[in-house]
Amino acid sequence: MKNQLKYPLLLFPAVFLLWYFVYPEHLGAIEAYGFFACTPDYFSEHCSVSGIAGIAGDYLSQFYRWREIGAGLQALLFILVLWGADLLLYRMRLSASGWVAMMPASLFLWMQLRWGLDLAPAVATVLVLYLSVGIVWFLPGKWRKRAPTFMQKGSIQGVIVVSSAIVLLTAAGLFVTDKNAGKKEKIYAAENAAFVSDWNRVLSVISPAQAKEDSLLLRYTLLALSEKEMLTEHLFNLDVREPECFYFYRTAEPSTQYFNSLFYAGLNLYNESIHQMFDATTDLKHGISFRALRSVTDWFLKMGNLALAEKYLTLLERSSCHAGWIMKRKEQIRVLKQKTAPIPDRSHTDIFIGAYPFIPEMWRLQEDDPTNKKKTDYLLCALLLKGDLERFQEVFRRSVYLSPHYPVPKLYRQFALLKD
Amino acid sequence: MRNYFCLLILLTLTGSCSIPVAREQTDAFPPVFPDYISAWIPCNIAPLNFEVGGASFIRADISVNEELLASLKGKRLIRIPEKKWKEWLAIHKGKEMTVEVSVWSDQYREGIRYAPFTLTISPYEIDNWLAYRLIEPGYEYWNRMGIYQRDLTSFTEKAIVTNEQNHRGCLNCHAFHKFSPDNMMFHARGEKGTTVLVTEGTPRRLDFDKLTSELRATYPAWHPSGDYIAFSSNRTYQSFYHSGKMPVEVYDVASDLFVYDLKHDQILTDKRFINPEAMETFPSFSPDGSTLFFCTAEPMAMPMENRRLKYALCRVPFDASTGRLGEVVDTLYNPQVEGGSASFPRISPDGNYLLFTEAASATFPVWHKEADLKMIRISDNKRIDTKTLNSEEAESYHSWSSNGRWIVFGSRRIDGRYTRLYIAGIDEDGRAQKPFLLPQKDPRNNTTRLKSYNIPEFICEEVRLGKKEIRDLFK
């Protein structure tokens, strides 16, 4: 019995390292897209749908915010499956066929990846397995088989060990080389970095070749360049053909809506960031996520809408891992309450986001806020992409670049003087 | 030794049962949430549990006519025992209940006793159930939504129908014939969408697209006879502001009125109300069924002209024997005179008062912070003061209880975004009492709930629709 418990532990570090080094961004995304809160609405909505496994999975997902803990929990779930399978074999007097336990465990490892960001199936698997162990444990002896004698010979033991290794290595190989998971890992890496404004990391995880091949990665690259004020230097290196490459126009796909929320946040258009974020999360199991709550809380704070920021903080207080994060925001609110002017109910000009394609929209936004360099750069670059030099110069002549404080990028210098 | 041990236990128990007395005193009212101070409450309402922000301990002494009914305690929250509460309300109808609150907190470590506040127990009951939709407040998509019902005498909330039964589609515009749970309708949009009509408790599909290809049934209004339902047919859009506290403008680009005759399964139209020169919406019948009230506006180029889009409130006679609308259209609210835009006309059950929502413009007042409830006395078109009902944030959809003594309405006064329900008493002269927030077991649920309450409608009893029955309608 001791061996049943000891040997699987040896695999814990291996599985930990697999997750930690091969798919660390998946781990972060499990928390970012997850949600758990001790509220009546959470339990009444999700008890009936997902049951204990769902709630337990949601609870665990909170801890994936730290990759080390996430990798540890993934490895622990794997070990629990291996243990459970071993216990079943042991109780069924089939320990000599111990390699069989590797099969469900290896399958579980691969399925953990296929299940994506939802921990409920993994937790359900563990629960069902241990329920089976419980049932088998109390089965009468005559119902429990004994392994055939020949299987206890030394040579057969050798076969068992080698077979176990082959099964496990195959599973690990599939795990590491899963193309779909690899692609998602890249996207999660960009998302995770962008949502904490680590633009250097965004640029380091996406190569120019990858940006050219994938429309979402291209947009993350362009956004990072804009945030680092490097857009004009690299725009034409990236094979950008049209202004709509800066964002996703009228999209209903969640990953693109997440991107749009960041795009508009970069322009201080938090109404639209919040709109895009809430629309993106409707596709999720809970209709909301930790990342969404953190993001909208911060955006409402930036808008000066303290009542709504406080509401979401109250909700986050019902989760397990946000104490420090909440404390900082509450301090911000305390300071802001002393000095924040009321937000105007309506803007002085009505500009409707999403009502126009990129250039007319950015034109209106830039006219409304001519000192905003990012909006100016997006508009000027968009006009260049369209080859509209006349309007480029019209905008340039009213832009911040007329001020000596803003050096004119090389790209603009060429076209600003061209007409003259 | 044994006696000593018993005394020790007795002293411990006695000590743990005693409630401390606050050292300080103030003339100010306690900062309770919800604000139940001076509320006028139905004699059958659920307990008004409340909390005090920042409190580590609260004491609440409840009395009537100086007779102490109970001394309650809690850390952050006072939970009033349901059974006792019901007894108190039943016995003390028409009287004032006094609540004296003492709070211990970081600021008042020795405790502070606040001035007692009163709750007036109205002799009038409120309908036992309230139906509403729960939905995220705005934008274009949804996850889970449903039409729910709440027992107003307790904290029980149940689903009437959720979108798990109609392929995660949209559910909206529930309406009840004369507060009856057995005769009602709601729309179900999306895959295999339809209007569900429930007659004597049996649901069936009412596919308007088979009756008309030009009109779609949107906002409903039951005729008191149950023989007709008036609908507006709306083409609704929304646009998103780039800045400002108001994020969305929801508007119609076209809307018309028609009447559905249930007995003959046919649609009745009147050319005056089906044309592109005017938009008509929000139909509502008078309690005697002789008049149809509605809102109307001249179409504008939307969304850019949204600030110029203003709805008038009108009425037209209705002949229940033919289902036809009369000739003369009266205007009760003229935006050119009043300056605003009217929505949601609802007539009191005694036929005397018209409650509506007024905003600066357009037709979806819940997104307009300035939206307020207004009331007109129908006999002489006189305005009744409704300041008590309104706040700095939007007040929007409302409805009357069956006895006309209570209204329920949606308000965003807590945080400016999530609509919560408020109940207010209305006396025989149309005067409104201070509204109070729909009671919850824990008031903090108002903050943690991520959905808005939508279209609150009173019902006299619980709706009992089989889940499978409804699901089968969408197969």
Short mmCIF file of N, CA and C in Angstrom, two decimals, chain B residues 185 206 208 211-212 215-233 256-274 280 282-285 289-294 316-326:
data_model
loop_
_atom_site.label_atom_id
_atom_site.label_comp_id
_atom_site.label_asym_id
_atom_site.label_seq_id
_atom_site.Cartn_x
_atom_site.Cartn_y
_atom_site.Cartn_z
N MET B 185 -48.51 36.65 -20.58
CA MET B 185 -47.76 36.43 -21.80
C MET B 185 -46.34 36.94 -21.62
N LEU B 206 -47.74 31.73 -29.62
CA LEU B 206 -48.53 32.70 -30.38
C LEU B 206 -47.57 33.31 -31.39
N PHE B 208 -46.72 35.47 -34.07
CA PHE B 208 -47.22 36.65 -34.77
C PHE B 208 -46.73 36.70 -36.21
N LEU B 211 -49.27 35.73 -38.52
CA LEU B 211 -50.42 36.62 -38.68
C LEU B 211 -50.05 37.88 -39.46
N THR B 212 -48.80 38.28 -39.33
CA THR B 212 -48.37 39.49 -40.01
C THR B 212 -46.88 39.43 -40.27
N LEU B 215 -45.52 43.55 -38.89
CA LEU B 215 -45.52 44.03 -37.51
C LEU B 215 -44.89 42.99 -36.60
N ARG B 216 -44.20 43.48 -35.58
CA ARG B 216 -43.71 42.53 -34.57
C ARG B 216 -44.24 42.97 -33.22
N ALA B 217 -44.65 42.04 -32.42
CA ALA B 217 -45.23 42.37 -31.11
C ALA B 217 -44.11 42.72 -30.15
N THR B 218 -44.16 43.92 -29.58
CA THR B 218 -43.12 44.32 -28.63
C THR B 218 -43.78 44.60 -27.28
N TYR B 219 -44.01 45.87 -26.95
CA TYR B 219 -44.56 46.18 -25.61
C TYR B 219 -46.05 45.85 -25.57
N PRO B 220 -46.48 45.05 -24.58
CA PRO B 220 -47.88 44.60 -24.54
C PRO B 220 -48.71 45.37 -23.51
N ALA B 221 -50.03 45.30 -23.69
CA ALA B 221 -50.94 45.83 -22.67
C ALA B 221 -52.23 45.01 -22.76
N TRP B 222 -52.57 44.30 -21.70
CA TRP B 222 -53.80 43.52 -21.68
C TRP B 222 -54.99 44.44 -21.55
N HIS B 223 -56.04 44.15 -22.30
CA HIS B 223 -57.33 44.80 -22.08
C HIS B 223 -57.95 44.12 -20.85
N PRO B 224 -58.63 44.89 -19.97
CA PRO B 224 -59.18 44.27 -18.76
C PRO B 224 -60.13 43.11 -19.02
N SER B 225 -60.75 43.08 -20.19
CA SER B 225 -61.66 41.96 -20.49
C SER B 225 -60.89 40.66 -20.74
N GLY B 226 -59.62 40.80 -21.06
CA GLY B 226 -58.84 39.61 -21.42
C GLY B 226 -59.02 39.21 -22.87
N ASP B 227 -59.83 39.95 -23.63
CA ASP B 227 -60.11 39.60 -25.02
C ASP B 227 -59.12 40.21 -26.01
N TYR B 228 -58.41 41.20 -25.55
CA TYR B 228 -57.47 41.89 -26.45
C TYR B 228 -56.14 42.13 -25.75
N ILE B 229 -55.11 42.21 -26.56
CA ILE B 229 -53.83 42.73 -26.08
C ILE B 229 -53.38 43.78 -27.10
N ALA B 230 -53.11 44.97 -26.62
CA ALA B 230 -52.54 46.00 -27.50
C ALA B 230 -51.03 45.82 -27.50
N PHE B 231 -50.44 45.97 -28.67
CA PHE B 231 -48.97 45.87 -28.77
C PHE B 231 -48.43 47.10 -29.50
N SER B 232 -47.23 47.46 -29.17
CA SER B 232 -46.49 48.33 -30.07
C SER B 232 -45.55 47.43 -30.86
N SER B 233 -45.24 47.86 -32.05
CA SER B 233 -44.30 47.12 -32.90
C SER B 233 -43.09 48.04 -33.08
N ASP B 256 -45.12 51.32 -34.18
CA ASP B 256 -46.54 51.43 -34.51
C ASP B 256 -47.37 50.72 -33.44
N LEU B 257 -48.68 50.93 -33.50
CA LEU B 257 -49.59 50.26 -32.56
C LEU B 257 -50.53 49.32 -33.29
N PHE B 258 -50.85 48.22 -32.67
CA PHE B 258 -51.92 47.36 -33.19
C PHE B 258 -52.55 46.62 -32.02
N VAL B 259 -53.70 46.02 -32.30
CA VAL B 259 -54.42 45.28 -31.26
C VAL B 259 -54.56 43.83 -31.71
N TYR B 260 -54.29 42.93 -30.81
CA TYR B 260 -54.48 41.51 -31.12
C TYR B 260 -55.77 41.04 -30.44
N ASP B 261 -56.67 40.48 -31.26
CA ASP B 261 -57.96 39.96 -30.77
C ASP B 261 -57.76 38.49 -30.45
N LEU B 262 -57.78 38.15 -29.16
CA LEU B 262 -57.50 36.76 -28.75
C LEU B 262 -58.63 35.81 -29.19
N LYS B 263 -59.86 36.32 -29.09
CA LYS B 263 -60.99 35.40 -29.38
C LYS B 263 -60.95 34.94 -30.83
N HIS B 264 -60.67 35.89 -31.73
CA HIS B 264 -60.73 35.59 -33.15
C HIS B 264 -59.35 35.37 -33.76
N ASP B 265 -58.32 35.41 -32.92
CA ASP B 265 -56.95 35.20 -33.37
C ASP B 265 -56.63 36.06 -34.59
N GLN B 266 -56.88 37.35 -34.46
CA GLN B 266 -56.58 38.22 -35.58
C GLN B 266 -56.01 39.55 -35.10
N ILE B 267 -55.33 40.17 -36.03
CA ILE B 267 -54.69 41.45 -35.72
C ILE B 267 -55.56 42.58 -36.27
N LEU B 268 -55.80 43.56 -35.42
CA LEU B 268 -56.61 44.72 -35.82
C LEU B 268 -55.70 45.93 -35.92
N THR B 269 -55.74 46.60 -37.05
CA THR B 269 -54.86 47.77 -37.21
C THR B 269 -55.69 48.99 -37.56
N ASP B 270 -55.08 50.12 -37.30
CA ASP B 270 -55.69 51.41 -37.62
C ASP B 270 -54.62 52.22 -38.34
N LYS B 271 -54.93 52.65 -39.56
CA LYS B 271 -53.90 53.32 -40.39
C LYS B 271 -53.26 54.50 -39.68
N ARG B 272 -54.01 55.14 -38.80
CA ARG B 272 -53.47 56.32 -38.13
C ARG B 272 -52.27 55.96 -37.27
N PHE B 273 -52.24 54.71 -36.82
CA PHE B 273 -51.18 54.30 -35.88
C PHE B 273 -50.20 53.31 -36.51
N ILE B 274 -50.34 53.13 -37.82
CA ILE B 274 -49.37 52.29 -38.55
C ILE B 274 -48.91 53.11 -39.73
N GLU B 280 -45.47 55.33 -32.48
CA GLU B 280 -46.34 55.12 -31.33
C GLU B 280 -45.80 53.94 -30.51
N PHE B 282 -45.61 52.06 -26.16
CA PHE B 282 -46.06 51.94 -24.77
C PHE B 282 -47.58 52.03 -24.63
N PRO B 283 -48.32 51.11 -25.24
CA PRO B 283 -49.77 51.13 -25.03
C PRO B 283 -50.12 50.74 -23.60
N SER B 284 -51.26 51.27 -23.13
CA SER B 284 -51.70 50.93 -21.77
C SER B 284 -53.20 51.21 -21.70
N PHE B 285 -54.00 50.23 -21.28
CA PHE B 285 -55.44 50.43 -21.19
C PHE B 285 -55.84 51.01 -19.84
N GLY B 289 -61.19 49.70 -19.50
CA GLY B 289 -61.02 49.24 -20.88
C GLY B 289 -61.55 50.17 -21.94
N SER B 290 -62.00 51.35 -21.57
CA SER B 290 -62.62 52.24 -22.56
C SER B 290 -61.61 53.14 -23.27
N THR B 291 -60.40 53.17 -22.76
CA THR B 291 -59.40 54.11 -23.30
C THR B 291 -58.06 53.42 -23.44
N LEU B 292 -57.38 53.76 -24.53
CA LEU B 292 -56.00 53.29 -24.71
C LEU B 292 -55.08 54.50 -24.60
N PHE B 293 -54.12 54.41 -23.71
CA PHE B 293 -53.10 55.45 -23.56
C PHE B 293 -51.86 55.00 -24.31
N PHE B 294 -51.10 55.94 -24.86
CA PHE B 294 -49.88 55.56 -25.55
C PHE B 294 -48.97 56.79 -25.68
N VAL B 316 -56.76 57.56 -26.56
CA VAL B 316 -57.76 57.44 -27.62
C VAL B 316 -58.82 56.45 -27.11
N PRO B 317 -60.10 56.69 -27.42
CA PRO B 317 -61.13 55.74 -26.95
C PRO B 317 -60.93 54.38 -27.59
N PHE B 318 -61.38 53.35 -26.89
CA PHE B 318 -61.31 51.98 -27.39
C PHE B 318 -62.67 51.32 -27.23
N ASP B 319 -63.17 50.74 -28.31
CA ASP B 319 -64.46 50.06 -28.28
C ASP B 319 -64.22 48.57 -28.13
N ALA B 320 -64.52 48.04 -26.96
CA ALA B 320 -64.24 46.63 -26.70
C ALA B 320 -65.14 45.69 -27.50
N SER B 321 -66.26 46.20 -27.98
CA SER B 321 -67.15 45.31 -28.74
C SER B 321 -66.63 45.06 -30.15
N THR B 322 -65.83 46.01 -30.66
CA THR B 322 -65.29 45.84 -32.02
C THR B 322 -63.77 45.74 -32.04
N GLY B 323 -63.14 46.16 -30.98
CA GLY B 323 -61.67 46.18 -30.96
C GLY B 323 -61.09 47.36 -31.70
N ARG B 324 -61.91 48.35 -31.96
CA ARG B 324 -61.46 49.49 -32.76
C ARG B 324 -61.16 50.70 -31.89
N LEU B 325 -60.26 51.51 -32.40
CA LEU B 325 -59.87 52.72 -31.70
C LEU B 325 -60.75 53.88 -32.17
N GLY B 326 -61.06 54.78 -31.22
CA GLY B 326 -61.96 55.89 -31.52
C GLY B 326 -61.32 56.97 -32.38
#
